[in-house]
Short mmCIF file of C-alpha atoms (C1' of nucleotides) in Angstrom, two decimals:
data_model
loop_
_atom_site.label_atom_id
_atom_site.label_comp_id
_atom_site.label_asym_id
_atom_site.label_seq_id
_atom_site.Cartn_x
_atom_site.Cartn_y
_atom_site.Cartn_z
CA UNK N 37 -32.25 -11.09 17.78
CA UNK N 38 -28.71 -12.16 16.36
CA UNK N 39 -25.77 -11.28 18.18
CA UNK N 40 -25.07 -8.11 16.79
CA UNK N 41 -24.09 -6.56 20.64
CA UNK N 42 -20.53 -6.58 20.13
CA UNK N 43 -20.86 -2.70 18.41
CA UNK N 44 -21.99 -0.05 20.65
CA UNK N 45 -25.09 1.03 19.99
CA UNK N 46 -26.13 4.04 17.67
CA UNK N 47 -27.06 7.29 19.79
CA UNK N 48 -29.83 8.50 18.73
CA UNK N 49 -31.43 12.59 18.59
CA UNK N 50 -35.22 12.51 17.75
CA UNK N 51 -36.83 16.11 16.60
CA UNK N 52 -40.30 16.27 15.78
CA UNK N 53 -42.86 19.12 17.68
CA UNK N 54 -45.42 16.43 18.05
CA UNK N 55 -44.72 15.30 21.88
CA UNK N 56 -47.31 12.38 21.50
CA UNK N 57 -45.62 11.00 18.27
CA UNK N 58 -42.18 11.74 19.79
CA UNK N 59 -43.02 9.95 22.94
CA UNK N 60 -44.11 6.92 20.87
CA UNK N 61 -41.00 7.14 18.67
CA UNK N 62 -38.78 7.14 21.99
CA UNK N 63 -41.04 4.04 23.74
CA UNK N 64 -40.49 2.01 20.01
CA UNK N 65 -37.00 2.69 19.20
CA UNK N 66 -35.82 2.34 23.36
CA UNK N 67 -36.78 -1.18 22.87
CA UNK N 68 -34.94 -1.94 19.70
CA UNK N 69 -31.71 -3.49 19.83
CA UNK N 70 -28.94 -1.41 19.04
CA UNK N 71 -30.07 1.82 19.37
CA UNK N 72 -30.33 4.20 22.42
CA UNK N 73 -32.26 7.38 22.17
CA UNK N 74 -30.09 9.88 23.52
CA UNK N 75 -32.37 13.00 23.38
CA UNK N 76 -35.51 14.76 22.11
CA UNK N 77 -36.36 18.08 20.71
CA UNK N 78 -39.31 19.54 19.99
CA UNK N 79 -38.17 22.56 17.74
CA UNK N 80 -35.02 22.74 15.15
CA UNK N 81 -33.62 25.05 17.52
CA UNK N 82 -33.71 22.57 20.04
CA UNK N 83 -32.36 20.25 18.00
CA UNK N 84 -29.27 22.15 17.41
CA UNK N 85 -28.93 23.22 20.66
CA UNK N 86 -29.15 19.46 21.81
CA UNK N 87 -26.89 17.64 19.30
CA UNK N 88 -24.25 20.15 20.41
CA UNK N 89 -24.55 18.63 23.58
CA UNK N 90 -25.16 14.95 23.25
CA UNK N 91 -23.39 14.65 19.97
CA UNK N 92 -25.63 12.14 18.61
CA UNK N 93 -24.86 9.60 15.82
CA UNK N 94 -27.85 10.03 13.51
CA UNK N 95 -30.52 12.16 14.45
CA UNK N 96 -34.52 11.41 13.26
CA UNK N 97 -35.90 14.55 11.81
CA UNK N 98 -39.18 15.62 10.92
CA UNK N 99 -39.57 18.04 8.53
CA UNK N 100 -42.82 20.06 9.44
CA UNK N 101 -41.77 21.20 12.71
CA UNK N 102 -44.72 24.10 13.40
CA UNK N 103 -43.32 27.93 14.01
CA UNK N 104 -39.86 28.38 14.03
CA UNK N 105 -37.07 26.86 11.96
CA UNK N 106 -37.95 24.32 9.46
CA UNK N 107 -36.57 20.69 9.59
CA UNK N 108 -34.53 21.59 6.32
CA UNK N 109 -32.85 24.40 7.86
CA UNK N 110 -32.08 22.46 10.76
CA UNK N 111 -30.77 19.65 8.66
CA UNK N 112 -28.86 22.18 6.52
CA UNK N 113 -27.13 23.35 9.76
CA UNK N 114 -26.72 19.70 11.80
CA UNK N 115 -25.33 17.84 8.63
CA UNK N 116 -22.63 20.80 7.88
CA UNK N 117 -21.69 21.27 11.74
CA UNK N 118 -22.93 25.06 11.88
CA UNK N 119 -24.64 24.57 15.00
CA UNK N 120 -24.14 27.12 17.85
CA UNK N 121 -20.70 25.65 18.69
CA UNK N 122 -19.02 26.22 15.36
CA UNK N 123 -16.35 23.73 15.28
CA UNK N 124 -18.69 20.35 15.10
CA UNK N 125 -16.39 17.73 14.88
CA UNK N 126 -18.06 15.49 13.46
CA UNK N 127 -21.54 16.12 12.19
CA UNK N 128 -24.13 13.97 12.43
CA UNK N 129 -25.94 11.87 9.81
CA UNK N 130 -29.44 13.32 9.44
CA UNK N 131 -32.05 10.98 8.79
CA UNK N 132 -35.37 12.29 7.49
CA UNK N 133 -38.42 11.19 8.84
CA UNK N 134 -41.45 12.73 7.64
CA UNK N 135 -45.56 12.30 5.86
CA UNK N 136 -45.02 13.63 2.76
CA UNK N 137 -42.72 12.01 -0.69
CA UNK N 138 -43.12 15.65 -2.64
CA UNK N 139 -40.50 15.92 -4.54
CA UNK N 140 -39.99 19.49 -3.55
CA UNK N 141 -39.45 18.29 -0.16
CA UNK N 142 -37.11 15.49 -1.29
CA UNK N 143 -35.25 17.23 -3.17
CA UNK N 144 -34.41 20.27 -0.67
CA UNK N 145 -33.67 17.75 2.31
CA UNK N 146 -31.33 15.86 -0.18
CA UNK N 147 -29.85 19.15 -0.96
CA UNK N 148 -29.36 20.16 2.38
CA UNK N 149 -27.39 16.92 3.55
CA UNK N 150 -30.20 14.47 4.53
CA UNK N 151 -28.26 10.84 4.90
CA UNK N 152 -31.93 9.26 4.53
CA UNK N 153 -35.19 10.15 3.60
CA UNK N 154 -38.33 8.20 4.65
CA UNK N 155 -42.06 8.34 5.58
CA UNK N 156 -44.04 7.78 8.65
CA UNK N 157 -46.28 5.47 6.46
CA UNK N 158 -43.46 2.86 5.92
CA UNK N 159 -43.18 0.23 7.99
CA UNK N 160 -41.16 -0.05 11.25
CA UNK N 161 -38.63 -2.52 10.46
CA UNK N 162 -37.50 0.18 7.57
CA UNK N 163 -37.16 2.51 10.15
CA UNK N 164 -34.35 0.39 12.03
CA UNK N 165 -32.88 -0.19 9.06
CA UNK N 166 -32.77 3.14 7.94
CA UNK N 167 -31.22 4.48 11.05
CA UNK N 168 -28.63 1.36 11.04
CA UNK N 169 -27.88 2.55 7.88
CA UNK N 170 -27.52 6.23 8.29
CA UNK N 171 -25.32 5.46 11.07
CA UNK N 172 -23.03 4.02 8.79
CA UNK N 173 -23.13 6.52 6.53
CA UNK N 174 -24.89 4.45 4.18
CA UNK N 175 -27.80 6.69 2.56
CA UNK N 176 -31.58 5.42 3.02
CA UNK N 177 -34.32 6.19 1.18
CA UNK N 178 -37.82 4.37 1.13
CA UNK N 179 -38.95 3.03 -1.91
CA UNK N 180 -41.52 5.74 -2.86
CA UNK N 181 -39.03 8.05 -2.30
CA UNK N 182 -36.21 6.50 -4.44
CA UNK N 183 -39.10 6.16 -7.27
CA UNK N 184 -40.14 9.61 -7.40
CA UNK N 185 -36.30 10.86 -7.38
CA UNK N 186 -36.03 8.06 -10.47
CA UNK N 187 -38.67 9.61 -12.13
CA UNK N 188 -37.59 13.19 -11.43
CA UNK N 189 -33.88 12.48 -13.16
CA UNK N 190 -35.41 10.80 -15.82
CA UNK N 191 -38.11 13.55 -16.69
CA UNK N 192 -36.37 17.17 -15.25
CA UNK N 193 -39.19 19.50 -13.82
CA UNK N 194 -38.90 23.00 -14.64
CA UNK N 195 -37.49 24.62 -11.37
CA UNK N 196 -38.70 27.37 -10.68
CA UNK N 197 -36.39 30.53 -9.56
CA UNK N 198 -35.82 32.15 -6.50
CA UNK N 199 -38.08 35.10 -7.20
CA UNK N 200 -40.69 33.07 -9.12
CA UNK N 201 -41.15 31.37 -5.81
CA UNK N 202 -41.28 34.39 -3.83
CA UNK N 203 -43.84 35.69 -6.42
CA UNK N 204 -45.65 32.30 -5.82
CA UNK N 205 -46.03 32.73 -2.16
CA UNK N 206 -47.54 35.83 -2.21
CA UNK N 207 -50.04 34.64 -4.64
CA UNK N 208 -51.07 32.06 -2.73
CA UNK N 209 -51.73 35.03 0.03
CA UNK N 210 -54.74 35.69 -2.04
CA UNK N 211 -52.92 39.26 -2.80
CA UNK N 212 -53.85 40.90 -6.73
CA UNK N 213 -50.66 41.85 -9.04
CA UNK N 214 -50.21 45.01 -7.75
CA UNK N 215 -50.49 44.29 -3.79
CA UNK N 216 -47.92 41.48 -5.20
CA UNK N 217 -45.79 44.51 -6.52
CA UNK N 218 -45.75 46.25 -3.56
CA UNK N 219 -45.21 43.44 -1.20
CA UNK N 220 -41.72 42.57 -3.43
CA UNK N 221 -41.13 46.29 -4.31
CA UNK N 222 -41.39 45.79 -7.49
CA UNK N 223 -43.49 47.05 -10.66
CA UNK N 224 -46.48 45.45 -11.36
CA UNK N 225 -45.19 44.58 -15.10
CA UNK N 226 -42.66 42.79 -13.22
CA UNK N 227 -45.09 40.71 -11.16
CA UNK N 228 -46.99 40.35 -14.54
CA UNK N 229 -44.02 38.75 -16.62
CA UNK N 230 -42.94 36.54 -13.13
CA UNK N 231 -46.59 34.72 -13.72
CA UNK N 232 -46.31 34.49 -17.33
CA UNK N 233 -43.49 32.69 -16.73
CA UNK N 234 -44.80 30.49 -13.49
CA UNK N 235 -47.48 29.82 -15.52
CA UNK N 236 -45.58 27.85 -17.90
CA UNK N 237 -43.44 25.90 -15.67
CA UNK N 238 -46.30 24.98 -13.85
CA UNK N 239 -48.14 24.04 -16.80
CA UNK N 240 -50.92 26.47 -15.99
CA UNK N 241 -52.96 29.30 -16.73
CA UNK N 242 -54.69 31.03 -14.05
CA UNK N 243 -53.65 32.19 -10.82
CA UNK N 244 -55.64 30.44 -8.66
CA UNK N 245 -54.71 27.03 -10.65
CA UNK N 246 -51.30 28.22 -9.64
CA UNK N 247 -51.97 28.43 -6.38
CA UNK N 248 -53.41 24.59 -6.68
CA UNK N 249 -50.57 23.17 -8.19
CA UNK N 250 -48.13 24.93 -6.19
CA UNK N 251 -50.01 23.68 -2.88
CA UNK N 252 -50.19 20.10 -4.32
CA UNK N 253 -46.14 20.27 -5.27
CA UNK N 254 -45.62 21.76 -1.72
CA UNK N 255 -43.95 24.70 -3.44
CA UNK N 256 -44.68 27.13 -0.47
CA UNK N 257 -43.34 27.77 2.88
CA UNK L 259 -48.25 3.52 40.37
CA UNK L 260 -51.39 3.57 42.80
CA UNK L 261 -53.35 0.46 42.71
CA UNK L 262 -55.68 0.75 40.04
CA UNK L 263 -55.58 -2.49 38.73
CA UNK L 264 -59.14 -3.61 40.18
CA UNK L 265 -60.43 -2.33 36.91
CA UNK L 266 -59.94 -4.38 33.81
CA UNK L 267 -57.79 -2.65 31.22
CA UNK L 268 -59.04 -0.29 28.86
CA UNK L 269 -59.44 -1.89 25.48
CA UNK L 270 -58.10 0.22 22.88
CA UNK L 271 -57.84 0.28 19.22
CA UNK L 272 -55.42 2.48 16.93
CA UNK L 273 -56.19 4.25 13.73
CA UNK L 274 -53.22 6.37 12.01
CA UNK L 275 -52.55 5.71 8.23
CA UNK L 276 -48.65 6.34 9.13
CA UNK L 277 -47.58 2.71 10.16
CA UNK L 278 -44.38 4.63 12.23
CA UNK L 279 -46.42 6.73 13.82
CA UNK L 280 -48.69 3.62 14.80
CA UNK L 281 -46.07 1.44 16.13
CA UNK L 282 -45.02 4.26 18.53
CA UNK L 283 -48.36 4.77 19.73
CA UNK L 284 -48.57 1.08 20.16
CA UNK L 285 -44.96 0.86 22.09
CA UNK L 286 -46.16 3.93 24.11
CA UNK L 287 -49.52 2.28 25.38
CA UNK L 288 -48.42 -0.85 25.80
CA UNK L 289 -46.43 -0.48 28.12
CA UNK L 290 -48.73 1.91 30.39
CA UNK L 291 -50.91 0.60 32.97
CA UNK L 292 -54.71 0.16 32.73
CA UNK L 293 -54.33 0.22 29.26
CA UNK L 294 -54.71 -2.93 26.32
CA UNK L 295 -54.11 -1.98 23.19
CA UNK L 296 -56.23 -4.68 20.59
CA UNK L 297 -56.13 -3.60 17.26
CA UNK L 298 -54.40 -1.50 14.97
CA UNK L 299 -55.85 0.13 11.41
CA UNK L 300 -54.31 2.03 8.99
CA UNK L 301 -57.60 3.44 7.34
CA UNK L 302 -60.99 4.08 8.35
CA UNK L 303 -62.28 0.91 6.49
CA UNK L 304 -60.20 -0.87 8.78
CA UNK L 305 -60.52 0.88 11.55
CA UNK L 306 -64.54 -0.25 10.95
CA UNK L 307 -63.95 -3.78 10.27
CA UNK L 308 -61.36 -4.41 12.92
CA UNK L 309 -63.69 -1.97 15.64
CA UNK L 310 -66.78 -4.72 14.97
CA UNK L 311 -64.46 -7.79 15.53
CA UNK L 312 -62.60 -6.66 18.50
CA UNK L 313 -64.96 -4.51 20.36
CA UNK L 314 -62.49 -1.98 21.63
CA UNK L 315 -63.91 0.33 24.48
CA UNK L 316 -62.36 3.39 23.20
CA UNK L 317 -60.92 3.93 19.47
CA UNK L 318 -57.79 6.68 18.71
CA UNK L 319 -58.80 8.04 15.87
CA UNK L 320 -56.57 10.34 13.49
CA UNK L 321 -58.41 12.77 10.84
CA UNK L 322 -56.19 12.47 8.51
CA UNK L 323 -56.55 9.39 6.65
CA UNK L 324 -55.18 9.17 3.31
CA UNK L 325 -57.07 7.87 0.24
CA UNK L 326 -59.49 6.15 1.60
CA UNK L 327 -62.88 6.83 4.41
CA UNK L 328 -60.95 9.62 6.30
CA UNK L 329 -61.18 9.94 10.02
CA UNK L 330 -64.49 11.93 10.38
CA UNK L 331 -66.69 9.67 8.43
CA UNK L 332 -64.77 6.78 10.12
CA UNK L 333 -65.57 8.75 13.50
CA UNK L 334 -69.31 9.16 12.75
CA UNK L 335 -70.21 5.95 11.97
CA UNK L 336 -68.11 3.99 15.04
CA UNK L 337 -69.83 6.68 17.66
CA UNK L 338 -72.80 5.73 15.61
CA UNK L 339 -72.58 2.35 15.81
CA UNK L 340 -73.48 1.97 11.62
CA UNK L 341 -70.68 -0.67 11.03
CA UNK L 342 -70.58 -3.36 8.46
CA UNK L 343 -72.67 -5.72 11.11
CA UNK L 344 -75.59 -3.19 11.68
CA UNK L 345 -76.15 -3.56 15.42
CA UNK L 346 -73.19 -2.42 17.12
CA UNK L 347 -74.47 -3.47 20.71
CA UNK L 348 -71.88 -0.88 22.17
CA UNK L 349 -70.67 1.56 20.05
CA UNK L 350 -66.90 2.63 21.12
CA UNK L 351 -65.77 5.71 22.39
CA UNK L 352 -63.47 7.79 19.74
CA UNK L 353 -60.80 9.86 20.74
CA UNK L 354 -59.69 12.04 18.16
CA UNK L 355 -55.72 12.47 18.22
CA UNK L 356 -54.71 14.74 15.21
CA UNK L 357 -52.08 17.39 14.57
CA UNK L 358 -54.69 20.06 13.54
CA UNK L 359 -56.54 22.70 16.03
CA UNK L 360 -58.91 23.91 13.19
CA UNK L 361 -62.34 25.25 14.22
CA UNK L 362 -63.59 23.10 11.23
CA UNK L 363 -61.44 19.74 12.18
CA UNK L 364 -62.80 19.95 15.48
CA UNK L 365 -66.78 20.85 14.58
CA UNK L 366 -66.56 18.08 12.62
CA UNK L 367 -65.24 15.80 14.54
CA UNK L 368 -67.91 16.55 17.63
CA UNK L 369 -70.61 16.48 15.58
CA UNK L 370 -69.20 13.14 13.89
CA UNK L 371 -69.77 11.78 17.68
CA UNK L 372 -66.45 12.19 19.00
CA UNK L 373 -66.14 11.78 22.73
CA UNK L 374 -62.92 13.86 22.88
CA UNK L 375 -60.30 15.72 20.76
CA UNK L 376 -56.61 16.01 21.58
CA UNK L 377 -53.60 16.96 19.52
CA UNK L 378 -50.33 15.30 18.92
CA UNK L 379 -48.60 17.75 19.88
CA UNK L 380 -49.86 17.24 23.75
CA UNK L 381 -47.99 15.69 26.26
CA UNK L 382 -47.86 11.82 26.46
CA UNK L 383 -49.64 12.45 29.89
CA UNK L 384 -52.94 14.34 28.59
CA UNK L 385 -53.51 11.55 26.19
CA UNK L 386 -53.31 9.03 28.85
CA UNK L 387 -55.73 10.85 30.66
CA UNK L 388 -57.94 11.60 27.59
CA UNK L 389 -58.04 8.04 27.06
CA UNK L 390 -59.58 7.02 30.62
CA UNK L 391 -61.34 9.63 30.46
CA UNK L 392 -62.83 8.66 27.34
CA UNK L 393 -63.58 4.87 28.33
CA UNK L 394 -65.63 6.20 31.16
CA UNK L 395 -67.65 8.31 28.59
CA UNK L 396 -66.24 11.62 29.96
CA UNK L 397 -65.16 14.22 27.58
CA UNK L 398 -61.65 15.02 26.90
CA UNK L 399 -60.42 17.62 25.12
CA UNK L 400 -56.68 19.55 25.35
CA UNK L 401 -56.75 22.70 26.50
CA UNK L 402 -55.94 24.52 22.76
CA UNK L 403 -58.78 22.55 21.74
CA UNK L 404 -60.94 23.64 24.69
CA UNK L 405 -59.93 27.43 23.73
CA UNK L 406 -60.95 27.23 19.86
CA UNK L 407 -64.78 25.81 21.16
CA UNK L 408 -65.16 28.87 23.69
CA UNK L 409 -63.90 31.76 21.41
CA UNK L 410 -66.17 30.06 18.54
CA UNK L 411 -69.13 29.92 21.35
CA UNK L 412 -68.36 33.53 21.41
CA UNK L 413 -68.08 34.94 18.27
CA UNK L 414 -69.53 32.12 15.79
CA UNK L 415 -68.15 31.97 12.43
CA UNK L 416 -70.44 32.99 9.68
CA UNK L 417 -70.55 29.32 8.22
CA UNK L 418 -70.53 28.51 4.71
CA UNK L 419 -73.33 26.54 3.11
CA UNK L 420 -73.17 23.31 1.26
CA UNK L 421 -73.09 24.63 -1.81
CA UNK L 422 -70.60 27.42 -1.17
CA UNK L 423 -68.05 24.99 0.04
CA UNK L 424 -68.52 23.40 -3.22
CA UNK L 425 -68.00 26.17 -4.78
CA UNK L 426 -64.70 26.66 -3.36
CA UNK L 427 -63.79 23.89 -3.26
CA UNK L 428 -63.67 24.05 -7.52
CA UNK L 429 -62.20 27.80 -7.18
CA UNK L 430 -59.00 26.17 -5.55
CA UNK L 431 -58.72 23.96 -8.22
CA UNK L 432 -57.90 26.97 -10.24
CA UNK L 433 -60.94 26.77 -11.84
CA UNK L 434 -62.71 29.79 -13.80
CA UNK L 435 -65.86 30.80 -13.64
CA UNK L 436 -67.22 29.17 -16.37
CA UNK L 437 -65.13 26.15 -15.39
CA UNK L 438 -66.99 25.99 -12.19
CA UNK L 439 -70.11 26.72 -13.16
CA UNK L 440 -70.11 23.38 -15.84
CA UNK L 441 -68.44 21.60 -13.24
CA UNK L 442 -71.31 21.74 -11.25
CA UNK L 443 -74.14 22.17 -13.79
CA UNK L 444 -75.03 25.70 -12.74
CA UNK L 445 -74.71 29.07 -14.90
CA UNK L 446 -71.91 31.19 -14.61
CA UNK L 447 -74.20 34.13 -12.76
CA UNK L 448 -74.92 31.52 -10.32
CA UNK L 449 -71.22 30.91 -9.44
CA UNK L 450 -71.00 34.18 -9.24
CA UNK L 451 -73.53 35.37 -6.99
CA UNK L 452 -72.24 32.54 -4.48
CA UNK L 453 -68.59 34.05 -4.74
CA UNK L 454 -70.11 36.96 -3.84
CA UNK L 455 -71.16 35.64 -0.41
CA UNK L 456 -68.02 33.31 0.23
CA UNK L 457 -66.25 36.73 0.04
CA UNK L 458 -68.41 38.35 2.35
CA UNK L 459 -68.07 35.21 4.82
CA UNK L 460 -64.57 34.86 4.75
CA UNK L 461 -63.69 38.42 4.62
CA UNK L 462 -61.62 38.73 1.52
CA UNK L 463 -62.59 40.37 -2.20
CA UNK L 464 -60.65 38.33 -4.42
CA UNK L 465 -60.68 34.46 -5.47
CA UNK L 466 -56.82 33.78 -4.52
CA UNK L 467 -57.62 35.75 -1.22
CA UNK L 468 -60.80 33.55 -0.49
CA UNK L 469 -58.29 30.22 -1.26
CA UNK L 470 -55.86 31.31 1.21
CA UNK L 471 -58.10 31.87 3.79
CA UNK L 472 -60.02 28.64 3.02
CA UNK L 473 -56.77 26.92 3.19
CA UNK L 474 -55.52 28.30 6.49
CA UNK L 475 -59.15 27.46 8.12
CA UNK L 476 -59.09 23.97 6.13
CA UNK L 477 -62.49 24.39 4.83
CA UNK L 478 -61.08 22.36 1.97
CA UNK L 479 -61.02 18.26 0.97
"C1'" DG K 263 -15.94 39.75 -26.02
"C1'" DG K 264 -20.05 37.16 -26.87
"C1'" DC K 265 -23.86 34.60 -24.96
"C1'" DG K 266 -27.54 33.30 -22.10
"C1'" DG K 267 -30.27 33.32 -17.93
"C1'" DG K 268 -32.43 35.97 -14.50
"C1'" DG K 269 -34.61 40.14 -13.07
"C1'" DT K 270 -36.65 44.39 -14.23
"C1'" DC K 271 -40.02 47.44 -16.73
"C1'" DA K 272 -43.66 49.47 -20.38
"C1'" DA K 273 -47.63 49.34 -23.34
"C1'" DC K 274 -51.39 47.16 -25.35
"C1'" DC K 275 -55.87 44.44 -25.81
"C1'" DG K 276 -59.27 41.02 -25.20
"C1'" DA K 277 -61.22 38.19 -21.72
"C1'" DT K 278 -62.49 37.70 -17.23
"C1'" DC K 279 -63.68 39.01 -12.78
"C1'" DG K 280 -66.02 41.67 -9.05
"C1'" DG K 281 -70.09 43.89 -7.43
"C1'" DA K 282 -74.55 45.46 -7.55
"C1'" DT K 283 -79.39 44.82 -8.51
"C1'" DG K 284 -83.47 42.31 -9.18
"C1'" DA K 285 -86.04 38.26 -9.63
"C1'" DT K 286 -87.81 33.29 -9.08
"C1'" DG K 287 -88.62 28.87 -6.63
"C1'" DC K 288 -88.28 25.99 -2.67
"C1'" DG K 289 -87.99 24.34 1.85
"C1'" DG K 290 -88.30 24.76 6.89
"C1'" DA K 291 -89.46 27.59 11.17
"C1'" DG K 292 -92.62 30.18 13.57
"C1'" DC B 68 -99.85 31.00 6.08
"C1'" DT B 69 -95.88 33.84 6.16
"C1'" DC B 70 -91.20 34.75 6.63
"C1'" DC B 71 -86.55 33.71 5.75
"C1'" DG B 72 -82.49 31.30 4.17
"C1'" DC B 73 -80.73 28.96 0.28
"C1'" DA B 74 -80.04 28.18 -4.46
"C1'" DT B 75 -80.83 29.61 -8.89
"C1'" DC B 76 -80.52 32.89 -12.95
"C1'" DA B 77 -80.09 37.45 -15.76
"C1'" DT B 78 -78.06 41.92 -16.82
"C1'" DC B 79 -74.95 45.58 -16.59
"C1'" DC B 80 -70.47 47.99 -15.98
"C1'" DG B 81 -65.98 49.27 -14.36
"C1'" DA B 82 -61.78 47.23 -12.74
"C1'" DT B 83 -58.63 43.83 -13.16
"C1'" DC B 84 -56.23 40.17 -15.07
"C1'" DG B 85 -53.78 37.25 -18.61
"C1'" DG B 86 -50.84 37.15 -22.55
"C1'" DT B 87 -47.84 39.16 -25.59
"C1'" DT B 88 -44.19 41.85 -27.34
"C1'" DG B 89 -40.21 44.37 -26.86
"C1'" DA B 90 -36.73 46.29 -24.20
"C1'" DC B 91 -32.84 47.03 -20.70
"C1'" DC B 92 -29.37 45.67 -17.28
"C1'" DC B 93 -26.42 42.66 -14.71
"C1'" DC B 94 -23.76 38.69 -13.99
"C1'" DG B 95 -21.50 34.32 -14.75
"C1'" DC B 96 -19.59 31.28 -18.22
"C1'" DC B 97 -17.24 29.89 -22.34
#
DNA sequence: GGCGGGGTCAACCGATCGGATGATGCGGAG
DNA sequence: CTCCGCATCATCCGATCGGTTGACCCCGCC
């Protein structure tokens, strides 16, 4: 509404593999001031491919994207400029737009160079903002998401390790301690002490209460 | 583009708990022809409330709801016409729009009363289609959607009863046996007599195997 | 070099689970 | 009325799991 015309406007890359919700995106943010939608994608790969091409300023990135690379890989790759053309002058601002405020999720989109993080439920005029925002660099969260990273520095959640996760995932396969041990090549006293200790940082005791909490943390691929 | 406009517009009102999501939908309808969107929701109590007041002709329904009424009860009792002001003279069309191809999503929804059943990830074009074809009362569902029904047709799932879904439904809490059992004021033998079956239905012989499976068909709440 | 965290493994034991069998009561379909 | 599916319960037994303890190795850090 003001005149704020005299900047170019911010090119925008949208990535989500819902076509309906990325054709809505495209018909809401095509009518906002001061940002043009300069390409879709429908997969992380096309993503990449894409911002090689159109060298976007921020690009809108759903995390769940369906089969193939995951919208943290993808933002891992677009924010460090390791797409397909290596030298990526200069890399664009990742703005995360997704359902869920896990703090798994947060936490490993944060980690992989996410300028923003915010949720479908929030309300549109965050959205502009956000992308404004993550244009200039600025970082944007949404306020559920800068609570639960509040709470998460104040009170440290056991984290689990690389093969306590892997363990993890093939519990939640239904699979007993010693399919578990062959799956990871590994003895089953192994796959015995990995659960004794998941157990714990999960604040736990059975397996399939495991499984729960790990589904309701969004600890599994 | 071809002169349709003899027909008034299609009256349509919007139910997705993510208010992005929403106001994409909304820029994406709005501006197509033959098409009024007049009302938006964010939950299926609204969705009710708003349906009785504005009379839509054909409600887009998501399944996935949040907290509250989610989409299937919401579903059943618009198609029904059982709203807050009992007699619903003409009870709206709902088109379910969700990102989920489950053989249970979609069962549910049908029986709920839905007139059709399309998935996000469609293109914009099916659900503009699905949509008119909905307000005339035709059935419109996306081809993936189409596929599921036939192969069930075919081979029909061995369906769990009422009780075994409760069941499971404790077992992925991480519940026991015993845990379930006083959970749902039944001995132990009994919980385990209906594990038994679950197994047997869902083809698996272990507890973490029958909450992955339940899981990946979403059998769960 | 010491120290700690992560990953690996073994052996043990009590509790639990899985599976089978048999039995009862109840409701609806034929 | 009879049959059948569903839910309920009991009993039994072998297999498995959960929890613990103790141990070893490797690697990075101080």
């Amino acid at each position: 509404m003001t005149a704020t015309d005299a900047t170019p406007p911010i090119r925008l890359l949208l990535c989500d593999d819902h076509a309906v919700v990325r054709a809505g995106l495209l018909a809401l943010l095509s009518s906002t001031a001061g940002i043009e939608v300069v390409g879709e994608a429908g997969s992380g790969e096309e993503a990449l491919a894409m911002a090689a091409r159109v060298r976007p300023d921020v690009v809108l990135m759903d995390l769940q994207l369906g089969d193939g690379m995951d919208g943290v890989e993808a933002t891992r790759r677009l924010a460090s400029g390791t797409g397909p053309t290596p030298p990526q002058e200069p890399a664009p601002r990742v703005l995360v737009l997704t359902m869920f405020d896990t703090d798994a999720d947060i936490a490993r989109a944060i980690e992989a160079g996410a300028t923003g993080y915010l949720l479908k439920a929030e309300r549109p005029e965050e959205l502009f903002a956000a992308i404004r925002n993550a244009a200039a660099g600025r970082t944007a969260l949404s306020a559920p998401v800068a609570d639960r990273l509040m709470a998460q520095m104040r009170t440290p959640r056991p984290t689990l390790s690389e093969r306590e996760r892997d363990i993890l995932q093939q519990l939640a396969r239904g699979l007993g301690n010693r399919e578990i041990a062959r799956a990871l090549f590994i003895s089953e006293a192994t796959v015995k002490t990995h659960l004794g200790r998941i157990y714990g940082k999960l604040g736990v005791d059975t397996r399939a209460g495991a499984v729960a909490v790990a589904t309701g943390r969004r600890l599994l691929g």
